[in-house]
Amino acid sequence: VIKTNDGGNTWNPINIPSNFPVRAIYFTSADSGWAVTGDPNNYTATGTVWLTATGGATWTSITWPGTPYANLSIQVMGGTVWMGSTHNTGLTGQDVYNSNDNGATWYSNQPNIDWIWQYGLHFSDNMHGWLAGDGQTNGYINYTSDGGATWTTQDTTTGFLYGVNFLD
């Protein structure tokens, strides 16, 4: 992971102390940010959630209930942290997690999105969100209008989808 403080003229490395690849990073200010790590190809890997309050100079791992998982996407919206994950066994599939207390407590979202790897997520507010990912054979875009209680498929494609974002 690299970081710029001058609009992209120079870039400096950020060291996140994980044995797994950084899959997503999201900063809410110059100092406060989140990162998720994990390897979706390693069936015994445990993904990690990281938090920084020092602009990436130091990172603290956050305990969360999903293991073994690869964490693939993260966003913070209005004080809620949203994270998309994948589980590589037949036990629980994929999930979206959220936390309203800076990662002290995590809630899992709904089984109707199982087996869709959550590579990208975007919430416009804490009720309306989209997930982009793949179901191992095709890509999916899923949508929630009730804060993740239920998800509906909005679109499928023959290619995998790795991100989603809206300006408004």
PDB file of C-alpha atoms in Angstrom:
ATOM      1  CA  VAL A   1       0.000   0.000   0.000  1.00  0.00           C
ATOM      2  CA  ILE A   2       1.317   3.435  -0.843  1.00  0.00           C
ATOM      3  CA  LYS A   3       0.153   6.863   0.275  1.00  0.00           C
ATOM      4  CA  THR A   4       0.422  10.437  -0.969  1.00  0.00           C
ATOM      5  CA  ASN A   5       0.163  13.680   1.001  1.00  0.00           C
ATOM      6  CA  ASP A   6       0.709  16.052  -1.921  1.00  0.00           C
ATOM      7  CA  GLY A   7      -1.889  15.172  -4.528  1.00  0.00           C
ATOM      8  CA  GLY A   8       0.106  12.350  -6.064  1.00  0.00           C
ATOM      9  CA  ASN A   9       3.461  14.042  -6.683  1.00  0.00           C
ATOM     10  CA  THR A  10       5.227  11.694  -4.260  1.00  0.00           C
ATOM     11  CA  TRP A  11       4.207   8.323  -2.841  1.00  0.00           C
ATOM     12  CA  ASN A  12       5.368   6.581   0.338  1.00  0.00           C
ATOM     13  CA  PRO A  13       4.811   2.997   1.493  1.00  0.00           C
ATOM     14  CA  ILE A  14       2.452   2.086   4.309  1.00  0.00           C
ATOM     15  CA  ASN A  15       3.314  -1.114   6.131  1.00  0.00           C
ATOM     16  CA  ILE A  16       0.290  -3.132   7.247  1.00  0.00           C
ATOM     17  CA  PRO A  17       1.692  -6.010   9.341  1.00  0.00           C
ATOM     18  CA  SER A  18      -0.234  -8.847   7.686  1.00  0.00           C
ATOM     19  CA  ASN A  19       0.911 -12.133   6.186  1.00  0.00           C
ATOM     20  CA  PHE A  20      -1.894 -11.837   3.616  1.00  0.00           C
ATOM     21  CA  PRO A  21      -2.554  -9.420   0.750  1.00  0.00           C
ATOM     22  CA  VAL A  22      -4.286  -6.117   1.457  1.00  0.00           C
ATOM     23  CA  ARG A  23      -7.617  -6.398  -0.347  1.00  0.00           C
ATOM     24  CA  ALA A  24      -9.140  -3.001   0.430  1.00  0.00           C
ATOM     25  CA  ILE A  25      -8.388   0.181   2.320  1.00  0.00           C
ATOM     26  CA  TYR A  26     -10.697   3.048   3.300  1.00  0.00           C
ATOM     27  CA  PHE A  27      -9.773   6.291   5.075  1.00  0.00           C
ATOM     28  CA  THR A  28     -12.337   8.559   6.731  1.00  0.00           C
ATOM     29  CA  SER A  29      -9.767  11.312   7.353  1.00  0.00           C
ATOM     30  CA  ALA A  30      -6.051  11.896   6.856  1.00  0.00           C
ATOM     31  CA  ASP A  31      -5.377   9.957  10.077  1.00  0.00           C
ATOM     32  CA  SER A  32      -8.216   7.426  10.486  1.00  0.00           C
ATOM     33  CA  GLY A  33      -8.487   4.443   8.203  1.00  0.00           C
ATOM     34  CA  TRP A  34      -9.402   0.790   7.835  1.00  0.00           C
ATOM     35  CA  ALA A  35      -7.795  -2.011   5.850  1.00  0.00           C
ATOM     36  CA  VAL A  36      -8.787  -5.623   5.251  1.00  0.00           C
ATOM     37  CA  THR A  37      -6.491  -8.502   4.349  1.00  0.00           C
ATOM     38  CA  GLY A  38      -6.918 -12.096   3.339  1.00  0.00           C
ATOM     39  CA  ASP A  39      -6.252 -14.715   0.715  1.00  0.00           C
ATOM     40  CA  PRO A  40      -9.409 -16.139  -0.923  1.00  0.00           C
ATOM     41  CA  ASN A  41      -7.310 -18.920  -2.470  1.00  0.00           C
ATOM     42  CA  ASN A  42      -6.069 -20.220   0.892  1.00  0.00           C
ATOM     43  CA  TYR A  43      -8.844 -22.298   2.462  1.00  0.00           C
ATOM     44  CA  THR A  44      -7.304 -22.136   5.934  1.00  0.00           C
ATOM     45  CA  ALA A  45      -6.331 -18.455   5.926  1.00  0.00           C
ATOM     46  CA  THR A  46      -7.768 -16.030   8.418  1.00  0.00           C
ATOM     47  CA  GLY A  47      -8.446 -12.557   7.105  1.00  0.00           C
ATOM     48  CA  THR A  48      -7.760  -9.592   9.311  1.00  0.00           C
ATOM     49  CA  VAL A  49      -9.346  -6.187   9.866  1.00  0.00           C
ATOM     50  CA  TRP A  50      -6.899  -3.366  10.608  1.00  0.00           C
ATOM     51  CA  LEU A  51      -7.458   0.115  12.027  1.00  0.00           C
ATOM     52  CA  THR A  52      -5.130   3.122  12.052  1.00  0.00           C
ATOM     53  CA  ALA A  53      -5.430   6.491  13.802  1.00  0.00           C
ATOM     54  CA  THR A  54      -1.961   7.632  12.692  1.00  0.00           C
ATOM     55  CA  GLY A  55      -2.389   8.007   8.936  1.00  0.00           C
ATOM     56  CA  GLY A  56      -1.088   4.490   8.373  1.00  0.00           C
ATOM     57  CA  ALA A  57       2.109   4.803  10.431  1.00  0.00           C
ATOM     58  CA  THR A  58       0.807   2.147  12.864  1.00  0.00           C
ATOM     59  CA  TRP A  59      -2.001  -0.398  12.554  1.00  0.00           C
ATOM     60  CA  THR A  60      -4.013  -2.358  15.144  1.00  0.00           C
ATOM     61  CA  SER A  61      -5.760  -5.614  14.293  1.00  0.00           C
ATOM     62  CA  ILE A  62      -9.437  -5.723  15.192  1.00  0.00           C
ATOM     63  CA  THR A  63     -11.061  -8.904  16.511  1.00  0.00           C
ATOM     64  CA  TRP A  64     -14.041  -9.999  14.461  1.00  0.00           C
ATOM     65  CA  PRO A  65     -16.198 -13.155  14.328  1.00  0.00           C
ATOM     66  CA  GLY A  66     -15.446 -14.416  10.816  1.00  0.00           C
ATOM     67  CA  THR A  67     -12.728 -17.030  10.603  1.00  0.00           C
ATOM     68  CA  PRO A  68     -11.330 -18.367   8.366  1.00  0.00           C
ATOM     69  CA  TYR A  69     -12.220 -15.691   5.857  1.00  0.00           C
ATOM     70  CA  ALA A  70     -10.576 -13.481   3.332  1.00  0.00           C
ATOM     71  CA  ASN A  71     -11.772  -9.932   3.794  1.00  0.00           C
ATOM     72  CA  LEU A  72     -12.223  -8.380   0.384  1.00  0.00           C
ATOM     73  CA  SER A  73     -13.869  -4.957   0.687  1.00  0.00           C
ATOM     74  CA  ILE A  74     -14.508  -2.232   3.247  1.00  0.00           C
ATOM     75  CA  GLN A  75     -16.310   1.115   3.484  1.00  0.00           C
ATOM     76  CA  VAL A  76     -17.268   3.439   6.317  1.00  0.00           C
ATOM     77  CA  MET A  77     -20.573   5.280   6.057  1.00  0.00           C
ATOM     78  CA  GLY A  78     -21.951   7.525   8.784  1.00  0.00           C
ATOM     79  CA  GLY A  79     -20.086   5.765  11.592  1.00  0.00           C
ATOM     80  CA  THR A  80     -20.857   2.240  10.348  1.00  0.00           C
ATOM     81  CA  VAL A  81     -18.051   0.062   9.019  1.00  0.00           C
ATOM     82  CA  TRP A  82     -19.195  -2.290   6.219  1.00  0.00           C
ATOM     83  CA  MET A  83     -17.020  -5.227   5.187  1.00  0.00           C
ATOM     84  CA  GLY A  84     -17.446  -7.861   2.473  1.00  0.00           C
ATOM     85  CA  SER A  85     -15.837 -11.269   3.039  1.00  0.00           C
ATOM     86  CA  THR A  86     -15.558 -14.764   1.665  1.00  0.00           C
ATOM     87  CA  HIS A  87     -15.314 -18.176   3.284  1.00  0.00           C
ATOM     88  CA  ASN A  88     -13.712 -20.948   1.284  1.00  0.00           C
ATOM     89  CA  THR A  89     -15.450 -23.971   2.748  1.00  0.00           C
ATOM     90  CA  GLY A  90     -18.985 -25.281   2.575  1.00  0.00           C
ATOM     91  CA  LEU A  91     -19.709 -24.090   6.092  1.00  0.00           C
ATOM     92  CA  THR A  92     -21.056 -20.566   5.792  1.00  0.00           C
ATOM     93  CA  GLY A  93     -20.358 -18.998   2.388  1.00  0.00           C
ATOM     94  CA  GLN A  94     -19.825 -15.291   2.033  1.00  0.00           C
ATOM     95  CA  ASP A  95     -21.068 -12.534   4.253  1.00  0.00           C
ATOM     96  CA  VAL A  96     -21.275  -8.812   4.703  1.00  0.00           C
ATOM     97  CA  TYR A  97     -20.411  -7.619   8.193  1.00  0.00           C
ATOM     98  CA  ASN A  98     -21.063  -4.265   9.818  1.00  0.00           C
ATOM     99  CA  SER A  99     -19.984  -2.573  13.011  1.00  0.00           C
ATOM    100  CA  ASN A 100     -21.409   0.556  14.611  1.00  0.00           C
ATOM    101  CA  ASP A 101     -18.847   0.778  17.413  1.00  0.00           C
ATOM    102  CA  ASN A 102     -15.483   1.008  15.617  1.00  0.00           C
ATOM    103  CA  GLY A 103     -15.096  -2.750  15.325  1.00  0.00           C
ATOM    104  CA  ALA A 104     -15.838  -3.800  18.906  1.00  0.00           C
ATOM    105  CA  THR A 105     -19.010  -5.646  17.798  1.00  0.00           C
ATOM    106  CA  TRP A 106     -19.682  -7.130  14.343  1.00  0.00           C
ATOM    107  CA  TYR A 107     -23.000  -8.195  12.811  1.00  0.00           C
ATOM    108  CA  SER A 108     -23.273 -10.620   9.909  1.00  0.00           C
ATOM    109  CA  ASN A 109     -25.594 -10.033   6.993  1.00  0.00           C
ATOM    110  CA  GLN A 110     -27.882 -12.308   5.304  1.00  0.00           C
ATOM    111  CA  PRO A 111     -27.686 -15.789   3.871  1.00  0.00           C
ATOM    112  CA  ASN A 112     -29.318 -14.869   0.563  1.00  0.00           C
ATOM    113  CA  ILE A 113     -25.925 -13.552  -0.635  1.00  0.00           C
ATOM    114  CA  ASP A 114     -24.025 -16.723   0.247  1.00  0.00           C
ATOM    115  CA  TRP A 115     -21.515 -17.940  -2.311  1.00  0.00           C
ATOM    116  CA  ILE A 116     -20.991 -14.544  -3.877  1.00  0.00           C
ATOM    117  CA  TRP A 117     -17.495 -13.254  -3.197  1.00  0.00           C
ATOM    118  CA  GLN A 118     -17.865  -9.671  -2.009  1.00  0.00           C
ATOM    119  CA  TYR A 119     -15.039  -7.914  -3.866  1.00  0.00           C
ATOM    120  CA  GLY A 120     -16.580  -4.459  -3.853  1.00  0.00           C
ATOM    121  CA  LEU A 121     -19.213  -2.677  -1.846  1.00  0.00           C
ATOM    122  CA  HIS A 122     -20.602   0.822  -1.785  1.00  0.00           C
ATOM    123  CA  PHE A 123     -23.179   2.344   0.554  1.00  0.00           C
ATOM    124  CA  SER A 124     -24.758   5.704  -0.263  1.00  0.00           C
ATOM    125  CA  ASP A 125     -26.160   5.784   3.284  1.00  0.00           C
ATOM    126  CA  ASN A 126     -26.600   3.147   5.989  1.00  0.00           C
ATOM    127  CA  MET A 127     -29.746   1.764   4.342  1.00  0.00           C
ATOM    128  CA  HIS A 128     -28.809   1.640   0.635  1.00  0.00           C
ATOM    129  CA  GLY A 129     -25.863  -0.417  -0.536  1.00  0.00           C
ATOM    130  CA  TRP A 130     -24.500  -2.399  -3.478  1.00  0.00           C
ATOM    131  CA  LEU A 131     -22.179  -5.402  -3.637  1.00  0.00           C
ATOM    132  CA  ALA A 132     -20.137  -6.417  -6.649  1.00  0.00           C
ATOM    133  CA  GLY A 133     -18.604  -9.838  -6.797  1.00  0.00           C
ATOM    134  CA  ASP A 134     -18.692 -13.250  -8.319  1.00  0.00           C
ATOM    135  CA  GLY A 135     -20.486 -16.503  -7.714  1.00  0.00           C
ATOM    136  CA  GLN A 136     -17.526 -18.510  -9.069  1.00  0.00           C
ATOM    137  CA  THR A 137     -19.183 -18.769 -12.504  1.00  0.00           C
ATOM    138  CA  ASN A 138     -20.475 -15.248 -13.159  1.00  0.00           C
ATOM    139  CA  GLY A 139     -20.524 -11.736 -11.751  1.00  0.00           C
ATOM    140  CA  TYR A 140     -23.235 -10.268  -9.547  1.00  0.00           C
ATOM    141  CA  ILE A 141     -24.447  -6.877  -8.408  1.00  0.00           C
ATOM    142  CA  ASN A 142     -26.630  -7.116  -5.304  1.00  0.00           C
ATOM    143  CA  TYR A 143     -28.589  -4.306  -3.651  1.00  0.00           C
ATOM    144  CA  THR A 144     -30.033  -3.628  -0.204  1.00  0.00           C
ATOM    145  CA  SER A 145     -32.505  -0.911   0.751  1.00  0.00           C
ATOM    146  CA  ASP A 146     -32.892  -2.008   4.369  1.00  0.00           C
ATOM    147  CA  GLY A 147     -29.380  -1.768   5.802  1.00  0.00           C
ATOM    148  CA  GLY A 148     -28.330  -5.266   4.751  1.00  0.00           C
ATOM    149  CA  ALA A 149     -31.297  -7.158   6.220  1.00  0.00           C
ATOM    150  CA  THR A 150     -32.100  -8.437   2.721  1.00  0.00           C
ATOM    151  CA  TRP A 151     -30.273  -8.342  -0.609  1.00  0.00           C
ATOM    152  CA  THR A 152     -31.622  -8.663  -4.143  1.00  0.00           C
ATOM    153  CA  THR A 153     -29.688  -9.360  -7.321  1.00  0.00           C
ATOM    154  CA  GLN A 154     -29.833  -6.349  -9.646  1.00  0.00           C
ATOM    155  CA  ASP A 155     -27.660  -7.740 -12.423  1.00  0.00           C
ATOM    156  CA  THR A 156     -25.537 -10.699 -13.449  1.00  0.00           C
ATOM    157  CA  THR A 157     -22.782 -10.856 -16.023  1.00  0.00           C
ATOM    158  CA  THR A 158     -20.514 -13.495 -17.506  1.00  0.00           C
ATOM    159  CA  GLY A 159     -17.452 -11.682 -16.117  1.00  0.00           C
ATOM    160  CA  PHE A 160     -16.463 -11.353 -12.486  1.00  0.00           C
ATOM    161  CA  LEU A 161     -16.943  -7.934 -10.872  1.00  0.00           C
ATOM    162  CA  TYR A 162     -14.305  -6.503  -8.541  1.00  0.00           C
ATOM    163  CA  GLY A 163     -15.662  -3.128  -7.487  1.00  0.00           C
ATOM    164  CA  VAL A 164     -18.587  -0.741  -7.427  1.00  0.00           C
ATOM    165  CA  ASN A 165     -18.748   2.983  -6.664  1.00  0.00           C
ATOM    166  CA  PHE A 166     -21.148   5.856  -7.267  1.00  0.00           C
ATOM    167  CA  LEU A 167     -20.534   9.588  -7.206  1.00  0.00           C
ATOM    168  CA  ASP A 168     -24.142  10.215  -6.144  1.00  0.00           C
TER     169      ASP A 168
END
